Amino acid sequence: FRQAFPSRSMSSMPANVRIFEVGARDGLQNEPEMIPADVKVQLVDMLSRTGLKAIEVTSFVSPKWVPQMGDNTEVMSRIARLSGIDYAVLTPNMKGYEAAVEADAQEVAVFAAASESFSHKNLNCDIATSLERFAPLLEQAAKDGVRVRGYVSCVVGCPFEGAINPSAVADVTTWMLDRGCYEVSLGDTIGVGTPGSTGAMLHELIMTRGIAADKLGIHCHNTYGQALANIYTALQMGVGTVDSSVSGLGGCPYAPGARGNVATEDVLFMLDGMGIETGVDMDKLLEASLYISDYLGRVPQSNAANAILAKKKREQAESGNK
């Protein structure tokens, strides 16, 4: 599926982009050492002060499968929720949804794959079955007034099947939107996408199937260093929501070889340079990035963060020598 796609003009790019921060959930869920709830709460609170408008906090999955998220209720009860910010959680089924609502979640997310093999590996069922399992959840959320976001994994490539037909992505996305998801995030789960394959996929959804670009988000992993290029391609197609993870944290346990999500700092640096408004303060974002990176004992997995921090350190040294 390497066909060329008609590019759209720069005028199609959104003037404002919503950065959907996934570091506290997608970023931390696979960390091998258990992270205290205190650290997670502090991270979310620091992210809340950056100007971000959407933060995924945790997931309500069985601690048997994702033990790192076993403190979900505690974390949700302790974060300082600021007005104007959507605090979302991942819910794989009705049990998870009910627990999330009990924890006062105002937004939940459901997930499916565009790859049959990945669906079987991740959800132990085929795509159609995985979607039907979400139907009762979506119906209940509509009654409860809870917003639902959809995630589609493996939108351009699968670790088990290889290239994914864009029509499969469109089918899953359409199903989610038709049943009440306010937005669907398109995930390049193993980071194999390029502007060519990403553009072809988006062309199928937006131009061929008629799905509104403002109903879509883009979620890129940076395995092959293509994340920013793919995000730029999505912006050209009119997509105005970008998922990213502070300090480039995270990956997918079911995708062999997958590295971290694209770093929020790198996305913000690019968008700022393009004159696209996000409302996010880089300095405050760097504080959050350093906080969680220091706790984990590693440097931020962000080119922009490391460059900016090195520049500040150099300027401080030069100032001290005067």
Coordinates of C-alpha atoms in Angstrom, one line a residue:
F1 CA 0.0 0.0 0.0
R2 CA 2.6 2.5 -1.1
Q3 CA 0.4 4.3 -3.5
A4 CA 0.8 8.1 -3.9
F5 CA -1.8 10.3 -2.4
P6 CA -2.8 13.8 -3.5
S7 CA -1.4 16.2 -0.9
R8 CA -3.4 19.1 0.4
S9 CA -2.3 22.7 0.6
M10 CA -0.8 24.4 3.6
S11 CA -4.1 26.2 4.0
S12 CA -5.6 22.9 5.1
M13 CA -3.4 22.9 8.2
P14 CA -5.3 23.7 11.4
A15 CA -4.5 27.0 13.1
N16 CA -4.8 25.3 16.5
V17 CA -3.8 21.8 17.5
R18 CA -5.0 19.9 20.6
I19 CA -2.1 17.9 22.0
F20 CA -3.5 14.8 23.7
E21 CA -1.0 13.9 26.4
V22 CA -0.7 10.1 26.9
G23 CA 2.5 9.9 29.0
A24 CA 0.9 9.1 32.4
R25 CA -1.0 6.1 31.0
D26 CA 0.6 4.8 27.7
G27 CA 3.9 6.2 28.8
L28 CA 4.1 4.4 32.2
Q29 CA 2.1 1.3 31.8
N30 CA 5.0 -0.9 30.7
E31 CA 7.6 0.3 33.1
P32 CA 9.0 -2.8 34.8
E33 CA 9.4 -1.3 38.2
M34 CA 6.2 -0.3 40.0
I35 CA 5.8 3.5 40.2
P36 CA 4.2 4.9 43.3
A37 CA 0.8 6.7 43.0
D38 CA 2.5 9.8 44.5
V39 CA 4.7 10.0 41.4
K40 CA 1.9 9.5 39.0
V41 CA -0.3 12.1 40.7
Q42 CA 2.6 14.6 40.7
L43 CA 3.2 14.0 37.0
V44 CA -0.4 14.6 36.1
D45 CA -0.6 17.7 38.2
M46 CA 2.6 19.1 36.6
L47 CA 1.2 18.3 33.1
S48 CA -2.1 20.1 34.1
R49 CA -0.1 23.3 34.7
T50 CA 1.5 23.3 31.2
G51 CA -1.6 24.4 29.3
L52 CA -2.4 21.0 27.9
K53 CA -6.2 20.5 27.4
A54 CA -6.3 16.7 27.3
I55 CA -4.5 14.3 29.5
E56 CA -4.9 10.5 29.7
V57 CA -4.4 9.7 33.3
T58 CA -4.6 5.9 33.7
S59 CA -6.4 2.8 32.6
F60 CA -9.1 0.6 34.2
V61 CA -7.9 -2.7 33.1
S62 CA -7.3 -5.8 35.2
P63 CA -4.1 -5.4 37.3
K64 CA -3.4 -9.0 36.3
W65 CA -2.7 -7.8 32.8
V66 CA -1.3 -4.3 33.5
P67 CA -0.2 -4.2 37.1
Q68 CA 1.3 -0.7 36.7
M69 CA -2.2 0.7 36.4
G70 CA -3.6 -1.1 39.5
D71 CA -3.7 2.2 41.5
N72 CA -6.1 3.8 39.0
T73 CA -8.8 4.7 41.5
E74 CA -6.4 6.2 43.9
V75 CA -4.7 8.3 41.2
M76 CA -8.0 9.5 39.8
S77 CA -9.1 10.5 43.3
R78 CA -5.9 12.5 44.1
I79 CA -5.1 14.5 41.0
A80 CA -6.0 18.2 41.0
R81 CA -8.4 18.5 38.2
L82 CA -8.3 21.9 36.6
S83 CA -11.2 23.4 34.6
G84 CA -10.8 23.3 30.8
I85 CA -8.8 20.0 30.8
D86 CA -10.2 16.7 29.7
Y87 CA -8.9 13.9 32.0
A88 CA -9.4 10.6 30.2
V89 CA -8.9 6.9 31.1
L90 CA -8.7 3.7 29.1
T91 CA -11.5 1.2 29.6
P92 CA -11.4 -2.2 27.8
N93 CA -14.8 -3.4 28.9
M94 CA -18.0 -2.7 30.9
K95 CA -16.3 -3.7 34.2
G96 CA -13.6 -1.2 33.5
Y97 CA -16.1 1.4 32.4
E98 CA -18.1 1.1 35.5
A99 CA -15.1 1.4 37.7
A100 CA -14.0 4.5 35.8
V101 CA -17.3 6.2 36.2
E102 CA -17.3 5.4 39.9
A103 CA -13.9 7.2 40.0
D104 CA -15.6 10.2 38.4
A105 CA -14.1 9.8 34.9
Q106 CA -15.7 12.2 32.5
E107 CA -14.0 10.7 29.4
V108 CA -13.1 7.1 28.6
A109 CA -11.4 5.4 25.7
V110 CA -12.0 2.1 23.9
F111 CA -9.5 0.5 21.5
A112 CA -9.5 -1.9 18.6
A113 CA -7.1 -2.9 15.9
A114 CA -7.1 -2.7 12.1
S115 CA -5.1 -5.9 12.0
E116 CA -6.8 -9.3 12.6
S117 CA -3.6 -10.8 13.9
F118 CA -2.9 -7.9 16.3
S119 CA -6.5 -8.1 17.5
H120 CA -6.1 -11.8 18.4
K121 CA -2.7 -11.1 20.1
N122 CA -3.9 -8.1 22.0
L123 CA -7.6 -8.8 22.6
N124 CA -7.9 -12.5 22.1
C125 CA -10.6 -12.1 19.5
D126 CA -11.2 -10.9 15.9
I127 CA -11.9 -7.3 15.0
A128 CA -15.6 -7.7 14.7
T129 CA -15.9 -9.4 18.1
S130 CA -13.8 -6.8 19.7
L131 CA -16.0 -4.0 18.4
E132 CA -19.2 -5.7 19.4
R133 CA -17.9 -6.1 22.9
F134 CA -17.7 -2.3 23.1
A135 CA -21.3 -1.7 21.9
P136 CA -22.9 -1.9 25.4
L137 CA -20.2 0.3 26.8
L138 CA -20.8 3.0 24.2
E139 CA -24.6 2.8 24.7
Q140 CA -24.2 3.2 28.5
A141 CA -21.7 6.1 28.1
A142 CA -24.2 7.9 25.9
K143 CA -26.8 7.5 28.7
D144 CA -24.3 8.7 31.3
G145 CA -23.1 11.7 29.4
V146 CA -19.6 10.3 29.4
R147 CA -17.4 11.2 26.3
V148 CA -15.8 8.2 24.5
R149 CA -12.7 8.4 22.4
G150 CA -11.7 5.5 20.1
Y151 CA -8.2 4.1 19.4
V152 CA -7.3 2.1 16.3
S153 CA -4.0 0.3 16.5
C154 CA -1.8 -0.7 13.6
V155 CA -3.2 1.8 11.1
V156 CA -0.3 1.5 8.6
G157 CA 1.6 -1.6 9.7
C158 CA 1.4 -4.7 12.0
P159 CA 4.2 -6.7 13.6
F160 CA 2.5 -9.9 12.5
E161 CA 0.9 -9.0 9.1
G162 CA 3.0 -6.3 7.7
A163 CA 1.3 -3.5 5.7
I164 CA -2.3 -2.8 6.5
N165 CA -5.0 -1.9 3.9
P166 CA -6.3 1.6 4.6
S167 CA -9.8 0.3 4.0
A168 CA -9.6 -1.8 7.1
V169 CA -8.7 1.3 9.1
A170 CA -11.6 3.2 7.6
D171 CA -14.0 0.3 8.5
V172 CA -13.0 0.3 12.2
T173 CA -12.9 4.1 12.4
T174 CA -16.4 4.4 10.8
W175 CA -17.8 1.9 13.2
M176 CA -16.5 3.8 16.2
L177 CA -17.7 7.2 15.0
D178 CA -21.1 5.8 14.0
R179 CA -21.6 4.4 17.5
G180 CA -20.8 7.6 19.4
C181 CA -17.0 8.1 19.7
Y182 CA -16.4 11.8 19.5
E183 CA -13.0 11.3 18.0
V184 CA -10.8 8.4 16.8
S185 CA -7.1 8.3 17.3
L186 CA -5.1 6.5 14.6
G187 CA -2.2 4.7 16.0
D188 CA 1.0 3.7 14.2
T189 CA 1.6 1.2 16.9
I190 CA 5.1 0.0 15.8
G191 CA 6.2 3.2 14.1
V192 CA 6.7 1.8 10.6
G193 CA 4.7 4.6 8.9
T194 CA 6.1 7.1 6.5
P195 CA 4.5 10.2 5.0
G196 CA 3.6 8.0 2.1
S197 CA 1.8 5.3 4.0
T198 CA 0.3 7.7 6.5
G199 CA -0.9 10.0 3.7
A200 CA -2.5 7.1 1.8
M201 CA -4.3 5.9 4.9
L202 CA -5.6 9.3 5.7
H203 CA -6.6 9.9 2.1
E204 CA -8.8 6.8 2.3
L205 CA -10.5 7.9 5.5
I206 CA -10.9 11.6 4.6
M207 CA -11.1 11.9 0.9
T208 CA -12.6 8.5 -0.1
R209 CA -14.8 7.6 2.9
G210 CA -15.7 11.2 3.8
I211 CA -14.7 11.1 7.4
A212 CA -14.3 14.6 8.8
A213 CA -10.6 15.4 9.6
D214 CA -11.7 17.0 12.9
K215 CA -13.0 13.6 14.1
L216 CA -9.5 12.2 13.8
G217 CA -6.3 12.2 15.9
I218 CA -2.9 10.9 15.0
H219 CA -0.8 8.7 17.4
C220 CA 2.7 8.0 16.2
H221 CA 5.5 5.9 17.6
N222 CA 9.0 7.0 16.7
T223 CA 10.6 3.5 16.1
Y224 CA 12.1 4.6 12.7
G225 CA 12.3 8.3 13.4
Q226 CA 9.3 9.1 11.2
A227 CA 6.8 10.3 13.8
L228 CA 7.2 14.1 13.2
A229 CA 7.1 13.6 9.5
N230 CA 3.9 11.6 9.8
I231 CA 2.3 14.1 12.1
Y232 CA 3.2 16.9 9.6
T233 CA 1.4 14.8 6.9
A234 CA -1.6 14.5 9.1
L235 CA -1.7 18.2 9.7
Q236 CA -1.6 18.8 5.9
M237 CA -4.7 16.6 5.7
G238 CA -6.5 18.7 8.3
V239 CA -6.1 16.6 11.4
G240 CA -6.0 18.8 14.5
T241 CA -5.4 16.4 17.4
V242 CA -1.9 14.9 18.0
D243 CA -1.3 12.3 20.7
S244 CA 2.2 12.5 22.3
S245 CA 4.0 11.4 25.5
V246 CA 6.0 13.6 27.8
S247 CA 9.7 12.7 27.5
G248 CA 8.9 10.1 24.8
L249 CA 7.8 7.6 27.4
G250 CA 6.0 4.4 26.4
G251 CA 5.5 1.8 23.8
C252 CA 3.3 -1.3 23.3
P253 CA 3.9 -4.6 25.0
Y254 CA 2.1 -6.5 22.2
A255 CA 4.2 -4.9 19.4
P256 CA 7.7 -6.5 19.3
G257 CA 10.3 -3.9 18.5
A258 CA 8.1 -0.9 19.2
R259 CA 9.8 2.0 20.9
G260 CA 8.3 5.0 22.7
N261 CA 5.6 7.4 21.6
V262 CA 6.7 10.6 20.0
A263 CA 7.8 13.1 22.6
T264 CA 5.4 15.9 23.5
E265 CA 8.4 18.3 23.6
D266 CA 9.3 17.5 20.0
V267 CA 5.8 17.9 18.8
L268 CA 5.4 21.2 20.6
F269 CA 8.7 22.5 19.3
M270 CA 7.6 21.7 15.7
L271 CA 4.2 23.2 16.1
D272 CA 5.6 26.4 17.8
G273 CA 8.0 26.7 14.9
M274 CA 5.1 26.5 12.4
G275 CA 3.1 29.1 14.2
I276 CA 0.3 26.7 15.2
E277 CA -1.3 27.5 18.5
T278 CA -1.4 24.8 21.3
G279 CA -1.6 26.8 24.5
V280 CA 1.2 24.7 25.9
D281 CA 4.2 26.2 27.8
M282 CA 7.5 24.6 26.9
D283 CA 9.2 25.5 30.1
K284 CA 6.5 24.0 32.2
L285 CA 6.5 20.9 30.0
L286 CA 10.2 20.5 30.4
E287 CA 9.7 20.6 34.2
A288 CA 7.3 17.7 33.9
S289 CA 9.7 15.9 31.6
L290 CA 12.6 16.3 33.9
Y291 CA 10.6 15.2 36.9
I292 CA 9.5 11.9 35.5
S293 CA 12.8 11.2 33.7
D294 CA 14.8 11.9 36.9
Y295 CA 12.5 9.5 38.8
L296 CA 13.1 6.8 36.2
G297 CA 16.8 7.4 36.1
R298 CA 17.1 8.4 32.5
V299 CA 17.4 11.4 30.3
P300 CA 14.3 12.6 28.4
Q301 CA 13.7 10.6 25.2
S302 CA 13.2 13.9 23.3
N303 CA 15.6 15.7 21.0
A304 CA 14.0 19.0 21.6
A305 CA 14.1 18.6 25.4
N306 CA 17.7 17.6 25.5
A307 CA 18.7 20.4 23.1
I308 CA 16.8 23.1 25.0
L309 CA 18.1 21.9 28.4
A310 CA 21.7 21.8 27.0
K311 CA 21.4 25.3 25.7
K312 CA 20.1 26.5 29.1
K313 CA 22.9 24.8 30.9
R314 CA 25.4 26.4 28.6
E315 CA 23.9 29.8 28.9
Q316 CA 23.9 29.5 32.7
A317 CA 27.6 28.5 32.7
E318 CA 28.5 31.4 30.4
S319 CA 26.5 33.8 32.7
G320 CA 28.4 32.5 35.7
N321 CA 31.7 33.1 34.1
K322 CA 31.0 36.8 33.5

